[in-house]
DNA sequence: TCGAAGTGTTAAATATCATAAACGAGTAAA
DNA sequence: TTTACTCGTTTATGATATTTAACACTTCGA
C-alpha cells in the first residue's frame, strides 16, 4: 500500500471524478499503476511471468483478462486483487451535533439518527437507532464493504449475522463484516435503543 | 467416477501455474455467497445476464472467469469486485459479545469497554466509555489518523476539539478528525456514559 | 404414475483470450 | 550514418472461456 499521494491522483482519475458508474477503466488503472512503479510493459510482464502483449492489450481494454491472469499481472507489481479494486476516502469539518440535529433517517418502527449529514467520502458512520417492539429490518440487507459494530443500550435485540443468531441485552455488543447478510429485530416488549457504527458509511 | 486428477491439475493451472499463491477458492466463495442469498445457479445467472453453465463451472473451479464475467456475475447478487476480493482476508470469527465480555481498558475514573479483543487489522473500534464526575482525559491526546465519533447516553460531557469546546447532553454527538488534539471531561454531577467509535483503532 | 418444473452438471460449438513473433518508432553510442 | 538497444503496439495461432442445449436427478401436484 504505497502512500505516495500520487496514488491518490490515480485513484481519482480511475474513479472518473465521481461521475463514473460501476465500470471503472481497468486498463487505465493498470497502466497508471505500472507507470507509478516505473515499470515498462515488458518488465512487468517478465516479473509477472506473462507475455508483454497481454499487458498492452489489457491497458487498451482490448481484452478482458481472466482473474487468474490479472492476479498474475498484479503479482509482478506487486499488488493484491483486494487492493487493486479498493477505493479511498477523504476528510471533514463539522464537529458537534445537538440531539435534535441528528439527521433522521428512518421514520416508522425503526428510526435512525445519524451523526453528520452528508457522509460521502467519510470513513465512519455512527447511528443512534430505535426499534419499536416487533420492528424488523428484513433479512436481505447486504451492505457494502466495511465493518459494523454496535452496543445495545436498552431492550432485547435479536441480531442475525450469516448463520449466527443471538439475542442481546443492554451492554451486549456485536461486531461483524458488513458484507455478510444481516438482520436486526426487536424481540422484546419495550423499545430497543442501540448505538451502531459502520465503516465506511453505507447509506 | 470420472476425472478427479485432471480437475485438480486444471485448478492448479488456474491459480497461477508454478508459483505458490494465496490460493483462495474463488469457486467456493461464489458458491457460498450465492447460497447465502438463497439464489439458484439459474436464478443468479438470469439476474446477472449470463448463462447458468458458467456459474456451475466457476463454482467448480473448472474455469477462471474473465474479470468482466466475474463482475457481471457479482452484479447479480449484487456485490462489487472490491467486496468480493476483500472477503479473503476477512473471515471474522467473533460476532457477539456479552456485556461482561467487553474487554476493560481503563480502570479508575474513566473506564473503556471495548467491543472485541484484538483489533489489529480491523477497521473499526467501538467503545462504551464511562466517566466519573470530574474525570478528565487531559489535553495532550493526539491519536493517529482516522476519524472519531460518539453519542452521549447519559450525563453532561464536555468535548474539546482543537479550538472548539462544547458541553453535550444525552443524545448529543460529536464527529471529528482524530489528528486534531482533543479532550474529554465529565463536567456534571452524575456519571457520564458515552458510546464512541474510531477508525482505524487507536489503541 | 406421470409429467412439469426445479435443481446442478456436462458436451459440443463458438467466441474470446493469451502467446510468440514481428512491426514501427524513439533513443543513444559508435 | 549505422548499430543496437528500448519502448508500446499489432497479428496469427493455439489455448481457454462462454454459450447453447442437452443430461440426470429431485420435488411437487395432478
Short mmCIF file of C-alpha atoms (C1' of nucleotides) in Angstrom, two decimals:
data_model
loop_
_atom_site.label_atom_id
_atom_site.label_comp_id
_atom_site.label_asym_id
_atom_site.label_seq_id
_atom_site.Cartn_x
_atom_site.Cartn_y
_atom_site.Cartn_z
CA UNK A 1 0.00 0.00 0.00
CA UNK A 2 2.09 2.87 -1.23
CA UNK A 3 1.08 6.17 0.37
CA UNK A 4 2.64 8.42 -2.18
CA UNK A 5 -0.05 10.94 -2.74
CA UNK A 6 0.47 10.09 -6.35
CA UNK A 7 -1.70 7.11 -5.65
CA UNK A 8 -4.48 9.48 -4.70
CA UNK A 9 -4.36 11.17 -8.06
CA UNK A 10 -4.51 7.87 -9.78
CA UNK A 11 -7.50 6.76 -7.78
CA UNK A 12 -9.29 9.98 -8.61
CA UNK A 13 -8.51 9.53 -12.24
CA UNK A 14 -9.67 5.99 -12.14
CA UNK A 15 -12.91 6.79 -10.45
CA UNK A 16 -13.76 9.27 -13.13
CA UNK A 17 -14.18 12.26 -10.83
CA UNK A 18 -17.33 10.95 -9.23
CA UNK A 19 -19.46 10.58 -12.31
CA UNK A 20 -18.40 7.07 -13.16
CA UNK A 21 -20.77 4.20 -12.59
CA UNK A 22 -19.54 0.81 -11.56
CA UNK A 23 -17.43 0.31 -14.64
CA UNK A 24 -14.05 1.74 -13.91
CA UNK A 25 -11.39 1.69 -16.55
CA UNK A 26 -9.45 -1.42 -15.70
CA UNK A 27 -6.88 -0.78 -18.39
CA UNK A 28 -6.32 2.77 -17.30
CA UNK A 29 -5.89 1.66 -13.73
CA UNK A 30 -3.32 -0.96 -14.59
CA UNK A 31 -1.42 1.47 -16.76
CA UNK A 32 -1.36 4.11 -14.04
CA UNK A 33 -0.19 1.57 -11.54
CA UNK A 34 2.53 0.29 -13.78
CA UNK A 35 3.77 3.78 -14.59
CA UNK A 36 3.66 4.72 -10.94
CA UNK A 37 6.10 1.91 -10.30
CA UNK A 38 8.29 2.89 -13.25
CA UNK A 39 7.90 -0.42 -14.98
CA UNK A 40 7.79 -0.95 -18.71
CA UNK A 41 5.23 -3.32 -20.11
CA UNK A 42 7.92 -5.81 -20.86
CA UNK A 43 9.49 -5.56 -17.45
CA UNK A 44 6.21 -6.02 -15.68
CA UNK A 45 5.40 -8.92 -17.97
CA UNK A 46 8.68 -10.57 -17.11
CA UNK A 47 8.14 -10.16 -13.37
CA UNK A 48 4.62 -11.43 -13.63
CA UNK A 49 5.59 -14.32 -15.85
CA UNK A 50 3.24 -13.41 -18.69
CA UNK A 51 3.67 -12.16 -22.20
CA UNK A 52 4.20 -8.48 -22.79
CA UNK A 53 1.43 -8.33 -25.33
CA UNK A 54 -1.24 -9.09 -22.80
CA UNK A 55 -0.26 -6.07 -20.77
CA UNK A 56 -0.61 -3.82 -23.77
CA UNK A 57 -3.95 -5.34 -24.66
CA UNK A 58 -5.30 -5.10 -21.14
CA UNK A 59 -4.22 -1.50 -20.81
CA UNK A 60 -6.05 -0.65 -24.00
CA UNK A 61 -9.10 -2.54 -22.81
CA UNK A 62 -8.83 -4.61 -25.94
CA UNK A 63 -9.26 -7.71 -23.82
CA UNK A 64 -10.87 -8.62 -20.55
CA UNK A 65 -8.32 -10.69 -18.68
CA UNK A 66 -9.26 -13.67 -16.59
CA UNK A 67 -8.97 -13.22 -12.87
CA UNK A 68 -6.09 -15.67 -12.84
CA UNK A 69 -4.31 -13.58 -15.43
CA UNK A 70 -4.97 -10.32 -13.66
CA UNK A 71 -3.75 -11.84 -10.43
CA UNK A 72 -0.52 -12.92 -12.07
CA UNK A 73 -0.01 -9.49 -13.58
CA UNK A 74 -0.66 -7.75 -10.28
CA UNK A 75 1.76 -10.16 -8.67
CA UNK A 76 4.51 -8.53 -10.71
CA UNK A 77 3.89 -5.09 -9.24
CA UNK A 78 3.18 -6.47 -6.60
CA UNK A 79 -0.36 -5.74 -5.56
CA UNK A 80 -3.26 -7.81 -4.31
CA UNK A 81 -6.59 -8.09 -6.05
CA UNK A 82 -8.06 -6.68 -2.91
CA UNK A 83 -6.01 -3.51 -3.14
CA UNK A 84 -6.49 -3.23 -6.87
CA UNK A 85 -10.23 -2.99 -6.57
CA UNK A 86 -10.14 -0.91 -3.44
CA UNK A 87 -11.29 2.68 -3.23
CA UNK A 88 -10.39 5.53 -0.94
CA UNK A 89 -11.79 8.14 1.40
CA UNK A 90 -11.44 11.82 2.46
CA UNK A 91 -11.68 14.31 5.41
CA UNK A 92 -14.36 16.59 7.02
CA UNK A 93 -15.37 19.70 9.09
CA UNK A 94 -18.38 19.72 11.46
CA UNK A 95 -17.71 18.55 14.99
CA UNK A 96 -20.66 18.89 17.34
CA UNK A 97 -24.25 17.87 16.87
CA UNK A 98 -27.18 18.61 19.16
CA UNK A 99 -29.52 15.72 19.81
CA UNK A 100 -32.22 17.21 17.60
CA UNK A 101 -29.74 17.98 14.85
CA UNK A 102 -29.02 14.35 14.20
CA UNK A 103 -30.46 13.69 10.78
CA UNK A 104 -33.43 11.42 10.97
CA UNK A 105 -33.22 8.54 8.55
CA UNK A 106 -35.94 6.04 9.31
CA UNK A 107 -39.42 7.03 10.36
CA UNK A 108 -41.73 4.17 11.26
CA UNK A 109 -40.99 1.36 13.61
CA UNK A 110 -37.30 1.78 13.09
CA UNK A 111 -35.67 5.17 13.42
CA UNK A 112 -32.08 6.03 12.72
CA UNK A 113 -30.44 9.19 13.90
CA UNK A 114 -27.21 9.81 12.14
CA UNK A 115 -24.30 11.90 13.32
CA UNK A 116 -23.50 14.26 10.48
CA UNK A 117 -25.38 14.92 7.29
CA UNK A 118 -23.55 14.11 4.14
CA UNK A 119 -21.18 11.28 4.85
CA UNK A 120 -19.96 10.67 1.34
CA UNK A 121 -16.23 10.46 1.47
CA UNK A 122 -16.11 9.95 5.21
CA UNK A 123 -14.79 6.86 6.84
CA UNK A 124 -17.15 6.47 9.75
CA UNK A 125 -20.86 6.46 10.28
CA UNK A 126 -22.37 6.41 13.72
CA UNK A 127 -26.07 5.94 14.32
CA UNK A 128 -28.42 6.01 17.23
CA UNK A 129 -31.11 3.55 16.33
CA UNK A 130 -34.52 2.90 17.90
CA UNK A 131 -36.61 -0.17 17.21
CA UNK A 132 -40.23 -0.39 18.29
CA UNK A 133 -41.41 -3.78 19.62
CA UNK A 134 -41.63 -6.18 16.69
CA UNK A 135 -39.56 -3.98 14.39
CA UNK A 136 -37.58 -6.00 11.85
CA UNK A 137 -35.11 -4.95 9.18
CA UNK A 138 -35.83 -7.97 6.99
CA UNK A 139 -33.17 -10.42 6.01
CA UNK A 140 -31.96 -9.34 2.61
CA UNK A 141 -29.83 -6.46 3.75
CA UNK A 142 -26.36 -6.67 2.36
CA UNK A 143 -24.36 -3.58 2.88
CA UNK A 144 -21.21 -2.72 1.09
CA UNK A 145 -17.67 -3.25 2.22
CA UNK A 146 -16.71 -2.39 5.73
CA UNK A 147 -17.33 -3.45 9.26
CA UNK A 148 -20.21 -2.85 11.56
CA UNK A 149 -20.44 -2.83 15.30
CA UNK A 150 -22.90 -1.77 17.94
CA UNK A 151 -23.76 -1.73 21.60
CA UNK A 152 -27.25 -2.26 22.95
CA UNK A 153 -28.36 0.44 25.37
CA UNK A 154 -31.88 -0.70 26.13
CA UNK A 155 -34.21 -3.58 25.26
CA UNK A 156 -33.88 -7.09 23.88
CA UNK A 157 -32.31 -7.05 20.44
CA UNK A 158 -32.01 -10.03 18.13
CA UNK A 159 -29.06 -9.92 15.75
CA UNK A 160 -28.61 -12.40 12.88
CA UNK A 161 -25.32 -12.47 11.00
CA UNK A 162 -24.93 -15.10 8.31
CA UNK A 163 -25.77 -18.35 10.07
CA UNK A 164 -25.40 -16.98 13.57
CA UNK A 165 -28.19 -15.56 15.68
CA UNK A 166 -28.25 -14.12 19.16
CA UNK A 167 -30.47 -12.03 21.41
CA UNK A 168 -28.57 -9.20 23.03
CA UNK A 169 -29.46 -7.17 26.12
CA UNK A 170 -28.24 -3.84 27.48
CA UNK A 171 -24.46 -3.62 27.38
CA UNK A 172 -24.11 -6.51 24.96
CA UNK A 173 -22.47 -5.82 21.64
CA UNK A 174 -21.78 -7.16 18.17
CA UNK A 175 -19.08 -6.77 15.55
CA UNK A 176 -19.13 -8.24 12.06
CA UNK A 177 -18.14 -7.82 8.47
CA UNK A 178 -20.81 -5.78 6.71
CA UNK A 179 -20.65 -7.92 3.60
CA UNK A 180 -22.28 -10.79 5.42
CA UNK A 181 -26.07 -10.56 5.16
CA UNK A 182 -27.51 -9.44 8.47
CA UNK A 183 -30.78 -8.70 10.14
CA UNK A 184 -31.97 -6.86 13.23
CA UNK A 185 -35.16 -7.40 15.22
CA UNK A 186 -36.71 -6.13 18.41
CA UNK A 187 -37.91 -9.30 20.13
CA UNK A 188 -38.80 -7.71 23.46
CA UNK A 189 -41.73 -5.78 24.90
CA UNK A 190 -40.01 -2.42 25.22
CA UNK A 191 -38.34 -0.16 22.70
CA UNK A 192 -34.80 -1.10 21.73
CA UNK A 193 -32.12 1.55 21.70
CA UNK A 194 -28.77 0.76 20.17
CA UNK A 195 -25.75 2.72 19.03
CA UNK A 196 -24.04 1.37 15.95
CA UNK A 197 -21.02 2.32 13.93
CA UNK A 198 -20.15 1.36 10.39
CA UNK A 199 -17.16 1.95 8.24
CA UNK A 200 -17.45 3.22 5.62
CA UNK A 201 -20.98 4.70 5.51
CA UNK A 202 -23.50 2.51 3.79
CA UNK A 203 -26.38 4.91 3.25
CA UNK B 1 -16.19 -41.73 -11.19
CA UNK B 2 -14.68 -39.68 -13.98
CA UNK B 3 -11.72 -37.33 -13.68
CA UNK B 4 -10.65 -36.03 -10.30
CA UNK B 5 -6.97 -35.90 -11.04
CA UNK B 6 -7.47 -33.91 -14.19
CA UNK B 7 -9.67 -31.41 -12.39
CA UNK B 8 -7.00 -30.89 -9.79
CA UNK B 9 -4.44 -30.11 -12.43
CA UNK B 10 -6.75 -27.61 -14.01
CA UNK B 11 -7.27 -25.87 -10.70
CA UNK B 12 -3.56 -25.65 -10.11
CA UNK B 13 -3.07 -24.22 -13.53
CA UNK B 14 -5.74 -21.65 -12.94
CA UNK B 15 -4.25 -20.45 -9.71
CA UNK B 16 -1.01 -19.38 -11.22
CA UNK B 17 0.91 -22.35 -12.56
CA UNK B 18 4.16 -22.90 -10.72
CA UNK B 19 4.12 -20.13 -8.16
CA UNK B 20 2.62 -20.81 -4.77
CA UNK B 21 -0.12 -18.25 -4.31
CA UNK B 22 -2.50 -17.27 -1.62
CA UNK B 23 -4.89 -19.74 -3.09
CA UNK B 24 -8.31 -18.57 -2.15
CA UNK B 25 -11.06 -20.70 -3.54
CA UNK B 26 -12.87 -18.41 -5.91
CA UNK B 27 -15.45 -21.02 -6.79
CA UNK B 28 -16.16 -21.90 -3.20
CA UNK B 29 -16.57 -18.27 -2.36
CA UNK B 30 -19.01 -17.62 -5.12
CA UNK B 31 -20.99 -20.68 -4.16
CA UNK B 32 -21.17 -19.67 -0.51
CA UNK B 33 -22.18 -16.19 -1.48
CA UNK B 34 -24.88 -17.40 -3.80
CA UNK B 35 -26.26 -19.82 -1.23
CA UNK B 36 -26.23 -17.18 1.47
CA UNK B 37 -28.57 -15.20 -0.74
CA UNK B 38 -30.76 -18.18 -1.46
CA UNK B 39 -30.24 -17.99 -5.19
CA UNK B 40 -30.09 -20.95 -7.54
CA UNK B 41 -27.42 -21.01 -10.21
CA UNK B 42 -30.02 -20.35 -12.86
CA UNK B 43 -31.62 -17.51 -10.94
CA UNK B 44 -28.30 -15.82 -10.35
CA UNK B 45 -27.38 -16.35 -13.98
CA UNK B 46 -30.60 -14.71 -15.07
CA UNK B 47 -30.10 -11.71 -12.84
CA UNK B 48 -26.51 -11.36 -13.94
CA UNK B 49 -27.34 -11.80 -17.59
CA UNK B 50 -25.04 -14.75 -18.16
CA UNK B 51 -25.54 -18.42 -18.85
CA UNK B 52 -26.20 -20.77 -15.97
CA UNK B 53 -23.42 -23.10 -17.06
CA UNK B 54 -20.73 -20.59 -16.39
CA UNK B 55 -21.81 -20.31 -12.77
CA UNK B 56 -21.57 -24.03 -12.33
CA UNK B 57 -18.16 -24.11 -13.97
CA UNK B 58 -16.82 -21.22 -11.96
CA UNK B 59 -18.04 -22.70 -8.71
CA UNK B 60 -16.25 -25.93 -9.52
CA UNK B 61 -13.10 -24.02 -10.43
CA UNK B 62 -13.24 -25.64 -13.82
CA UNK B 63 -12.70 -22.26 -15.41
CA UNK B 64 -11.06 -18.98 -14.50
CA UNK B 65 -13.58 -16.35 -15.44
CA UNK B 66 -12.57 -13.10 -17.04
CA UNK B 67 -12.79 -10.02 -14.92
CA UNK B 68 -15.73 -8.78 -16.94
CA UNK B 69 -17.54 -12.06 -16.49
CA UNK B 70 -16.98 -12.15 -12.75
CA UNK B 71 -18.16 -8.59 -12.49
CA UNK B 72 -21.34 -9.43 -14.33
CA UNK B 73 -21.96 -12.42 -12.12
CA UNK B 74 -21.38 -10.44 -8.95
CA UNK B 75 -23.69 -7.79 -10.30
CA UNK B 76 -26.50 -10.30 -9.98
CA UNK B 77 -26.02 -10.71 -6.26
CA UNK B 78 -25.23 -7.76 -6.12
CA UNK B 79 -21.69 -7.33 -4.90
CA UNK B 80 -18.71 -5.30 -6.05
CA UNK B 81 -15.38 -6.74 -7.09
CA UNK B 82 -13.83 -4.83 -4.28
CA UNK B 83 -16.03 -6.51 -1.70
CA UNK B 84 -15.59 -9.89 -3.30
CA UNK B 85 -11.82 -9.87 -3.12
CA UNK B 86 -11.70 -8.17 0.24
CA UNK B 87 -13.50 -11.15 1.69
CA UNK B 88 -10.47 -13.42 1.53
CA UNK B 89 -8.62 -11.69 4.33
CA UNK B 90 -11.64 -11.02 6.48
CA UNK B 91 -13.01 -14.23 7.92
CA UNK B 92 -14.17 -12.78 11.21
CA UNK B 93 -14.85 -15.25 13.93
CA UNK B 94 -16.37 -13.50 16.90
CA UNK B 95 -19.59 -11.66 16.32
CA UNK B 96 -21.42 -11.29 19.58
CA UNK B 97 -20.17 -10.03 22.90
CA UNK B 98 -21.86 -10.25 26.28
CA UNK B 99 -21.80 -7.11 28.35
CA UNK B 100 -19.24 -8.56 30.76
CA UNK B 101 -17.11 -9.87 27.92
CA UNK B 102 -16.24 -6.41 26.68
CA UNK B 103 -12.56 -6.02 27.38
CA UNK B 104 -11.94 -3.46 30.08
CA UNK B 105 -9.39 -0.87 29.11
CA UNK B 106 -9.40 1.92 31.65
CA UNK B 107 -9.86 1.33 35.37
CA UNK B 108 -10.10 4.45 37.51
CA UNK B 109 -12.30 7.41 36.94
CA UNK B 110 -12.54 6.63 33.26
CA UNK B 111 -13.42 3.19 32.05
CA UNK B 112 -13.47 1.96 28.49
CA UNK B 113 -15.18 -1.20 27.42
CA UNK B 114 -14.14 -2.29 24.00
CA UNK B 115 -16.05 -4.49 21.62
CA UNK B 116 -13.68 -7.24 20.55
CA UNK B 117 -10.24 -8.09 21.83
CA UNK B 118 -7.53 -7.91 19.23
CA UNK B 119 -8.42 -5.21 16.75
CA UNK B 120 -5.21 -5.21 14.73
CA UNK B 121 -6.13 -5.33 11.10
CA UNK B 122 -9.70 -4.30 11.74
CA UNK B 123 -11.16 -1.06 10.55
CA UNK B 124 -13.44 -0.14 13.38
CA UNK B 125 -13.21 0.26 17.12
CA UNK B 126 -16.27 0.81 19.21
CA UNK B 127 -16.12 1.67 22.87
CA UNK B 128 -18.54 2.12 25.72
CA UNK B 129 -16.98 4.72 27.94
CA UNK B 130 -17.84 5.80 31.48
CA UNK B 131 -16.55 8.94 33.09
CA UNK B 132 -16.93 9.54 36.82
CA UNK B 133 -17.76 13.12 37.88
CA UNK B 134 -14.68 15.26 37.35
CA UNK B 135 -12.98 12.71 35.13
CA UNK B 136 -10.70 14.29 32.54
CA UNK B 137 -8.62 12.79 29.77
CA UNK B 138 -6.12 15.63 29.78
CA UNK B 139 -5.44 17.70 26.70
CA UNK B 140 -2.39 16.17 25.09
CA UNK B 141 -4.07 13.21 23.47
CA UNK B 142 -3.26 13.05 19.83
CA UNK B 143 -4.40 9.91 18.21
CA UNK B 144 -3.34 8.65 14.84
CA UNK B 145 -5.05 9.43 11.64
CA UNK B 146 -8.65 8.42 11.33
CA UNK B 147 -11.98 9.72 12.48
CA UNK B 148 -13.77 9.62 15.76
CA UNK B 149 -17.40 9.98 16.65
CA UNK B 150 -19.62 9.42 19.64
CA UNK B 151 -23.05 9.81 21.13
CA UNK B 152 -23.70 10.77 24.75
CA UNK B 153 -26.08 8.43 26.50
CA UNK B 154 -26.08 9.93 29.98
CA UNK B 155 -24.59 12.91 31.83
CA UNK B 156 -23.02 16.21 30.90
CA UNK B 157 -19.94 15.72 28.75
CA UNK B 158 -17.51 18.42 27.75
CA UNK B 159 -15.72 17.81 24.46
CA UNK B 160 -12.82 19.93 23.28
CA UNK B 161 -11.56 19.55 19.71
CA UNK B 162 -8.81 21.89 18.61
CA UNK B 163 -10.13 25.36 19.43
CA UNK B 164 -13.72 24.27 19.79
CA UNK B 165 -15.36 23.35 23.06
CA UNK B 166 -18.88 22.25 23.85
CA UNK B 167 -20.86 20.59 26.64
CA UNK B 168 -23.01 17.78 25.33
CA UNK B 169 -26.03 16.14 26.94
CA UNK B 170 -27.84 12.86 26.34
CA UNK B 171 -28.42 12.34 22.63
CA UNK B 172 -25.87 14.91 21.57
CA UNK B 173 -22.97 13.75 19.46
CA UNK B 174 -19.58 14.68 18.02
CA UNK B 175 -17.56 13.80 14.97
CA UNK B 176 -14.02 14.93 14.23
CA UNK B 177 -10.73 14.09 12.63
CA UNK B 178 -8.64 12.17 15.14
CA UNK B 179 -5.48 14.04 14.23
CA UNK B 180 -6.83 17.16 15.92
CA UNK B 181 -5.88 17.23 19.63
CA UNK B 182 -8.95 16.53 21.72
CA UNK B 183 -10.03 16.24 25.31
CA UNK B 184 -12.98 14.82 27.19
CA UNK B 185 -14.31 15.83 30.62
CA UNK B 186 -17.24 14.98 32.82
CA UNK B 187 -18.46 18.40 33.99
CA UNK B 188 -21.69 17.20 35.61
CA UNK B 189 -22.72 15.67 38.90
CA UNK B 190 -23.59 12.22 37.62
CA UNK B 191 -21.61 9.61 35.78
CA UNK B 192 -21.23 10.14 32.04
CA UNK B 193 -21.90 7.30 29.67
CA UNK B 194 -20.93 7.64 26.04
CA UNK B 195 -20.54 5.31 23.08
CA UNK B 196 -17.72 6.18 20.71
CA UNK B 197 -16.37 4.78 17.50
CA UNK B 198 -12.98 5.29 15.91
CA UNK B 199 -11.44 4.27 12.65
CA UNK B 200 -8.90 2.85 12.49
CA UNK B 201 -8.34 1.51 16.03
CA UNK B 202 -6.01 3.73 18.00
CA UNK B 203 -5.10 1.52 20.96
"C1'" DT C 1 -47.76 -42.96 -12.15
"C1'" DC C 2 -46.97 -39.49 -14.93
"C1'" DG C 3 -45.43 -35.06 -16.25
"C1'" DA C 4 -43.92 -30.34 -15.33
"C1'" DA C 5 -40.65 -27.60 -13.16
"C1'" DG C 6 -36.94 -27.22 -10.16
"C1'" DT C 7 -32.01 -28.33 -9.04
"C1'" DG C 8 -26.65 -28.86 -10.55
"C1'" DT C 9 -23.83 -30.71 -14.21
"C1'" DT C 10 -21.95 -31.62 -18.75
"C1'" DA C 11 -20.76 -31.74 -24.37
"C1'" DA C 12 -20.02 -29.60 -28.43
"C1'" DA C 13 -19.81 -25.24 -30.87
"C1'" DT C 14 -18.49 -20.68 -30.83
"C1'" DA C 15 -16.41 -16.52 -29.04
"C1'" DT C 16 -12.69 -14.74 -26.61
"C1'" DC C 17 -8.31 -14.69 -24.56
"C1'" DA C 18 -3.08 -15.39 -24.28
"C1'" DT C 19 1.01 -16.28 -26.62
"C1'" DA C 20 5.05 -15.81 -29.69
"C1'" DA C 21 6.80 -13.26 -33.12
"C1'" DA C 22 7.01 -9.39 -35.91
"C1'" DC C 23 6.32 -4.23 -36.60
"C1'" DG C 24 7.29 0.89 -36.48
"C1'" DA C 25 9.13 4.43 -33.68
"C1'" DG C 26 12.41 6.55 -30.47
"C1'" DT C 27 17.00 6.90 -28.22
"C1'" DA C 28 21.86 6.65 -27.51
"C1'" DA C 29 26.50 5.33 -28.58
"C1'" DA C 30 29.91 4.28 -32.09
"C1'" DT D 1 25.04 7.49 -40.75
"C1'" DT D 2 24.86 2.62 -38.61
"C1'" DT D 3 24.04 -0.48 -34.97
"C1'" DA D 4 21.83 -1.96 -31.12
"C1'" DC D 5 19.15 -1.42 -27.84
"C1'" DT D 6 14.41 0.25 -25.77
"C1'" DC D 7 9.57 1.29 -25.98
"C1'" DG D 8 4.31 0.16 -26.99
"C1'" DT D 9 1.58 -1.98 -30.48
"C1'" DT D 10 -0.24 -5.46 -33.65
"C1'" DT D 11 -1.07 -10.09 -35.87
"C1'" DA D 12 -1.68 -15.25 -36.44
"C1'" DT D 13 -2.34 -19.29 -33.98
"C1'" DG D 14 -3.20 -22.36 -30.27
"C1'" DA D 15 -5.49 -22.38 -25.74
"C1'" DT D 16 -9.28 -21.29 -22.94
"C1'" DA D 17 -13.66 -19.28 -21.68
"C1'" DT D 18 -18.64 -18.95 -22.62
"C1'" DT D 19 -22.89 -20.30 -24.65
"C1'" DT D 20 -26.49 -23.27 -26.16
"C1'" DA D 21 -28.65 -27.35 -25.48
"C1'" DA D 22 -28.84 -31.26 -23.60
"C1'" DC D 23 -28.39 -34.76 -19.40
"C1'" DA D 24 -29.60 -36.92 -14.82
"C1'" DC D 25 -31.69 -36.18 -10.62
"C1'" DT D 26 -35.27 -34.43 -7.19
"C1'" DT D 27 -39.78 -32.32 -5.85
"C1'" DC D 28 -44.41 -31.26 -6.29
"C1'" DG D 29 -49.07 -31.90 -7.91
"C1'" DA D 30 -52.49 -33.91 -10.95
#
